[in-house]
Short mmCIF file of C-alpha atoms and ligand atoms in Angstrom, two decimals:
data_model
loop_
_atom_site.label_atom_id
_atom_site.label_comp_id
_atom_site.label_asym_id
_atom_site.label_seq_id
_atom_site.Cartn_x
_atom_site.Cartn_y
_atom_site.Cartn_z
CA MET A 1 -25.00 128.88 -54.46
CA LYS A 2 -28.00 129.99 -52.41
CA ARG A 3 -27.61 133.56 -51.17
CA GLY A 4 -26.95 133.94 -47.46
CA THR A 5 -29.08 135.64 -44.81
CA LEU A 6 -28.56 139.10 -43.33
CA ILE A 7 -29.76 139.82 -39.80
CA ALA A 8 -29.26 143.28 -38.30
CA PHE A 9 -29.21 143.91 -34.55
CA GLU A 10 -30.46 147.40 -33.75
CA GLY A 11 -31.33 149.47 -30.70
CA LEU A 12 -30.07 152.07 -28.28
CA ASP A 13 -26.80 151.94 -26.38
CA GLY A 14 -27.18 149.49 -23.49
CA CYS A 15 -30.09 147.56 -25.04
CA GLY A 16 -28.09 144.32 -25.02
CA LYS A 17 -27.97 143.73 -28.78
CA SER A 18 -24.25 142.89 -28.78
CA THR A 19 -24.75 140.22 -26.12
CA GLN A 20 -27.70 138.79 -28.03
CA LEU A 21 -25.69 138.76 -31.24
CA GLU A 22 -22.96 136.68 -29.58
CA LEU A 23 -25.51 134.29 -28.07
CA LEU A 24 -27.25 133.80 -31.40
CA ALA A 25 -23.97 133.36 -33.28
CA GLU A 26 -23.08 130.55 -30.88
CA VAL A 27 -26.43 128.77 -31.30
CA LEU A 28 -26.29 129.07 -35.09
CA ARG A 29 -22.71 127.77 -35.25
CA GLU A 30 -23.64 124.79 -33.09
CA ALA A 31 -26.50 124.12 -35.50
CA GLY A 32 -23.97 124.02 -38.34
CA PHE A 33 -24.43 127.44 -39.92
CA ASP A 34 -21.47 129.31 -41.36
CA VAL A 35 -21.80 132.53 -39.36
CA LEU A 36 -20.11 135.87 -39.88
CA ALA A 37 -20.45 138.25 -36.92
CA THR A 38 -19.63 141.83 -37.79
CA ARG A 39 -20.36 145.38 -36.61
CA GLU A 40 -20.71 149.05 -37.41
CA PRO A 41 -18.90 151.31 -36.95
CA THR A 42 -16.46 148.84 -38.51
CA ASP A 43 -12.81 148.22 -37.76
CA GLY A 44 -11.91 149.58 -41.20
CA ALA A 45 -10.40 152.98 -41.96
CA MET A 46 -13.63 154.96 -41.76
CA GLY A 47 -14.90 153.06 -38.73
CA GLN A 48 -11.69 153.82 -36.86
CA ARG A 49 -12.03 157.46 -37.77
CA ILE A 50 -15.57 157.50 -36.38
CA ARG A 51 -14.50 155.86 -33.11
CA ALA A 52 -11.60 158.28 -32.72
CA MET A 53 -14.00 161.17 -33.21
CA ALA A 54 -16.39 159.76 -30.60
CA ARG A 55 -13.52 159.32 -28.10
CA SER A 56 -12.26 162.86 -28.60
CA GLY A 57 -15.70 164.32 -27.99
CA GLU A 58 -15.40 166.27 -31.22
CA VAL A 59 -18.78 167.20 -32.71
CA ILE A 60 -19.05 167.55 -36.48
CA PRO A 61 -22.08 168.78 -38.44
CA ALA A 62 -24.88 166.21 -38.68
CA GLU A 63 -24.68 165.96 -42.49
CA GLU A 64 -20.99 165.20 -42.33
CA GLU A 65 -21.49 162.69 -39.53
CA LEU A 66 -24.08 160.89 -41.66
CA ARG A 67 -21.66 160.85 -44.61
CA TRP A 68 -19.01 159.19 -42.43
CA PHE A 69 -21.38 156.45 -41.24
CA VAL A 70 -22.67 155.85 -44.77
CA GLU A 71 -19.15 155.67 -46.18
CA ASP A 72 -18.23 153.16 -43.45
CA ARG A 73 -21.32 151.13 -44.38
CA ARG A 74 -20.44 151.30 -48.07
CA GLU A 75 -17.02 149.73 -47.38
CA HIS A 76 -18.59 147.26 -44.96
CA VAL A 77 -21.16 146.08 -47.50
CA ARG A 78 -18.69 145.94 -50.38
CA ASP A 79 -15.78 144.24 -48.60
CA THR A 80 -17.49 142.11 -45.95
CA ILE A 81 -21.27 141.75 -46.11
CA GLU A 82 -21.79 141.21 -49.86
CA PRO A 83 -19.01 138.62 -50.27
CA ALA A 84 -20.36 136.70 -47.26
CA LEU A 85 -23.94 136.75 -48.58
CA ALA A 86 -22.71 135.65 -52.00
CA ALA A 87 -20.94 132.74 -50.32
CA GLY A 88 -24.21 131.68 -48.68
CA ARG A 89 -23.17 132.65 -45.16
CA MET A 90 -25.31 133.78 -42.23
CA VAL A 91 -24.35 137.41 -41.56
CA LEU A 92 -25.13 139.00 -38.19
CA THR A 93 -24.37 142.70 -38.02
CA ASP A 94 -24.29 144.74 -34.82
CA ARG A 95 -25.94 147.96 -36.18
CA TYR A 96 -26.82 148.77 -39.77
CA THR A 97 -28.91 151.38 -41.63
CA LEU A 98 -31.54 151.82 -38.89
CA SER A 99 -28.84 153.14 -36.52
CA SER A 100 -28.16 155.98 -38.94
CA VAL A 101 -31.89 156.62 -39.19
CA ALA A 102 -32.34 156.87 -35.42
CA TYR A 103 -29.09 158.54 -34.36
CA GLN A 104 -28.48 160.95 -37.23
CA GLY A 105 -32.24 161.52 -37.26
CA ALA A 106 -31.93 162.50 -33.59
CA ARG A 107 -29.34 165.07 -34.67
CA GLY A 108 -32.01 166.71 -36.78
CA LEU A 109 -31.75 165.04 -40.18
CA ASP A 110 -34.87 163.59 -41.82
CA PRO A 111 -35.23 159.94 -40.70
CA GLU A 112 -37.40 158.94 -43.69
CA GLU A 113 -34.84 160.36 -46.08
CA ILE A 114 -31.97 158.45 -44.42
CA LEU A 115 -34.03 155.26 -44.48
CA ARG A 116 -34.96 155.60 -48.15
CA ALA A 117 -31.38 156.32 -49.19
CA GLY A 118 -30.09 153.38 -47.13
CA GLU A 119 -32.64 150.97 -48.57
CA ALA A 120 -31.87 152.16 -52.10
CA GLU A 121 -28.12 151.64 -51.77
CA PHE A 122 -27.61 148.67 -49.45
CA PRO A 123 -29.02 145.14 -49.31
CA LEU A 124 -32.21 144.96 -47.23
CA PRO A 125 -31.80 142.82 -44.15
CA ASP A 126 -33.83 139.61 -44.15
CA LEU A 127 -34.58 140.54 -40.57
CA ALA A 128 -33.82 143.53 -38.35
CA LEU A 129 -34.16 142.76 -34.66
CA LEU A 130 -34.97 146.00 -32.85
CA PHE A 131 -34.19 145.67 -29.15
CA GLU A 132 -36.45 148.05 -27.28
CA LEU A 133 -35.44 149.56 -23.98
CA ASP A 134 -36.04 153.09 -22.79
CA ALA A 135 -33.14 155.46 -23.16
CA ASP A 136 -32.44 155.96 -19.46
CA ALA A 137 -32.58 152.23 -18.70
CA GLY A 138 -30.02 151.73 -21.48
CA LEU A 139 -27.78 154.47 -20.12
CA ALA A 140 -28.00 152.95 -16.64
CA ARG A 141 -26.79 149.62 -18.06
CA VAL A 142 -23.92 151.30 -19.91
CA LYS A 143 -22.92 153.04 -16.69
CA ALA A 144 -23.17 149.81 -14.67
CA ARG A 145 -20.75 148.04 -17.01
CA GLY A 146 -18.30 150.91 -16.55
CA GLY A 147 -18.84 152.38 -20.00
CA VAL A 148 -19.34 156.02 -19.08
CA ALA A 149 -19.57 158.37 -16.14
CA GLU A 150 -22.93 159.81 -15.09
CA PRO A 151 -24.85 160.39 -18.34
CA SER A 152 -25.50 164.04 -19.06
CA PHE A 153 -28.92 165.54 -19.55
CA GLU A 154 -28.01 166.17 -23.22
CA GLN A 155 -27.05 162.54 -23.72
CA SER A 156 -30.31 161.35 -22.21
CA ALA A 157 -32.37 163.83 -24.26
CA PHE A 158 -30.54 162.83 -27.44
CA LEU A 159 -31.12 159.11 -26.88
CA GLN A 160 -34.79 159.76 -26.10
CA LYS A 161 -35.09 161.32 -29.55
CA ALA A 162 -33.40 158.29 -31.11
CA GLU A 163 -35.75 156.05 -29.12
CA LYS A 164 -38.79 157.89 -30.54
CA ILE A 165 -37.48 157.43 -34.07
CA PHE A 166 -36.84 153.71 -33.55
CA GLU A 167 -40.43 153.45 -32.24
CA SER A 168 -41.83 155.16 -35.32
CA LEU A 169 -40.21 152.86 -37.89
CA GLU A 170 -42.50 150.57 -39.85
CA ARG A 171 -40.97 148.01 -42.15
CA ALA A 172 -41.92 144.39 -42.81
CA TYR A 173 -38.37 143.25 -42.04
CA ILE A 174 -38.38 144.80 -38.53
CA GLU A 175 -39.20 142.65 -35.50
CA ARG A 176 -39.35 144.40 -32.14
CA ILE A 177 -38.02 142.61 -29.10
CA ASP A 178 -38.56 143.71 -25.50
CA ALA A 179 -35.01 144.11 -24.20
CA SER A 180 -35.94 144.71 -20.56
CA PRO A 181 -35.97 141.09 -19.27
CA ALA A 182 -32.85 139.10 -18.34
CA PRO A 183 -30.54 138.08 -21.22
CA GLU A 184 -31.65 134.40 -21.15
CA GLN A 185 -35.28 135.41 -21.61
CA VAL A 186 -34.46 137.82 -24.41
CA ARG A 187 -32.43 135.05 -26.03
CA GLU A 188 -35.44 132.70 -25.97
CA ARG A 189 -37.49 135.35 -27.71
CA VAL A 190 -34.77 135.88 -30.36
CA LEU A 191 -34.70 132.14 -31.09
CA ALA A 192 -38.50 132.05 -31.35
CA VAL A 193 -38.45 134.97 -33.80
CA LEU A 194 -35.85 133.27 -36.01
CA HIS A 195 -38.00 130.20 -36.07
CA GLU A 196 -41.20 132.12 -36.86
CA ARG A 197 -39.81 134.56 -39.39
CA LEU A 198 -37.01 132.68 -41.13
CA ALA A 199 -37.93 129.06 -40.37
CA LEU A 200 -34.50 128.63 -38.81
CA LEU A 201 -33.54 126.63 -35.71
P1 TYD B 1 -21.89 151.01 -30.60
O1 TYD B 1 -22.64 149.90 -31.20
O2 TYD B 1 -22.33 151.52 -29.29
O3 TYD B 1 -20.36 150.63 -30.60
P2 TYD B 1 -19.35 150.27 -29.42
O4 TYD B 1 -20.10 150.29 -28.13
O5 TYD B 1 -18.87 148.92 -29.81
O6 TYD B 1 -18.29 151.32 -29.57
O7 TYD B 1 -21.88 152.21 -31.67
C1 TYD B 1 -21.15 153.38 -31.44
C2 TYD B 1 -22.01 154.61 -31.57
O8 TYD B 1 -22.20 154.94 -32.95
C3 TYD B 1 -23.39 154.45 -30.97
O9 TYD B 1 -23.61 155.49 -30.02
C4 TYD B 1 -24.33 154.64 -32.13
C5 TYD B 1 -23.52 155.39 -33.14
N1 TYD B 1 -23.95 155.18 -34.56
C6 TYD B 1 -24.55 156.22 -35.25
O10 TYD B 1 -24.74 157.32 -34.69
N2 TYD B 1 -24.91 156.04 -36.56
C7 TYD B 1 -24.71 154.86 -37.22
O11 TYD B 1 -25.04 154.74 -38.40
C8 TYD B 1 -24.09 153.78 -36.49
C9 TYD B 1 -23.82 152.47 -37.17
C10 TYD B 1 -23.72 153.98 -35.16
#
């Protein structure tokens, strides 16, 4: 059986990647593809632990935080992503290795090191769509949908660091997408990119 395709959706909070993932999943399903939509942090044991930590506001050392995300990804790849790729499915994941690079990099760890380790251990995505939006515009969207109260200065400064790291990444499998227009326009661009890069749709 022909191996499936892995597409990662990456970007800052509020960039709209989750909406775009749903829109693309729908188009691909209508076109007859066998689509698996999944996300990180996952709904598995480690993913739940990460979400509980985020809710509680608890801050753990950056190295340990990275270990948690990598362990979650390890389970995700082993139990969900690899079997789906082996079965020839189209896998869309909401966040993957580049999120660890940008966010745990923003906590002070070495982004290149996280990227190298991630690429060495996990399957490379066929395509990583990087939805670009500046940090404060993303936070404003999160606030507008009722996600959080007024973002703190620290939160904004942290996301600006993550934004800089996302901007600095250079890999052949990354395609940057301007996430500032309306969702329908961004969707058109996503479809065009799939056509150009993967000869799909
Ligand atoms: P997010 O996609 O915002 O999940 P949801 O809105 O569905 O809860 O991800 C949760 C947070 O986890 C987000 O702020 C980014 C962060 N994160 C990391 O710091 N490192 C990682 O490796 C991943 C996958 C996510």
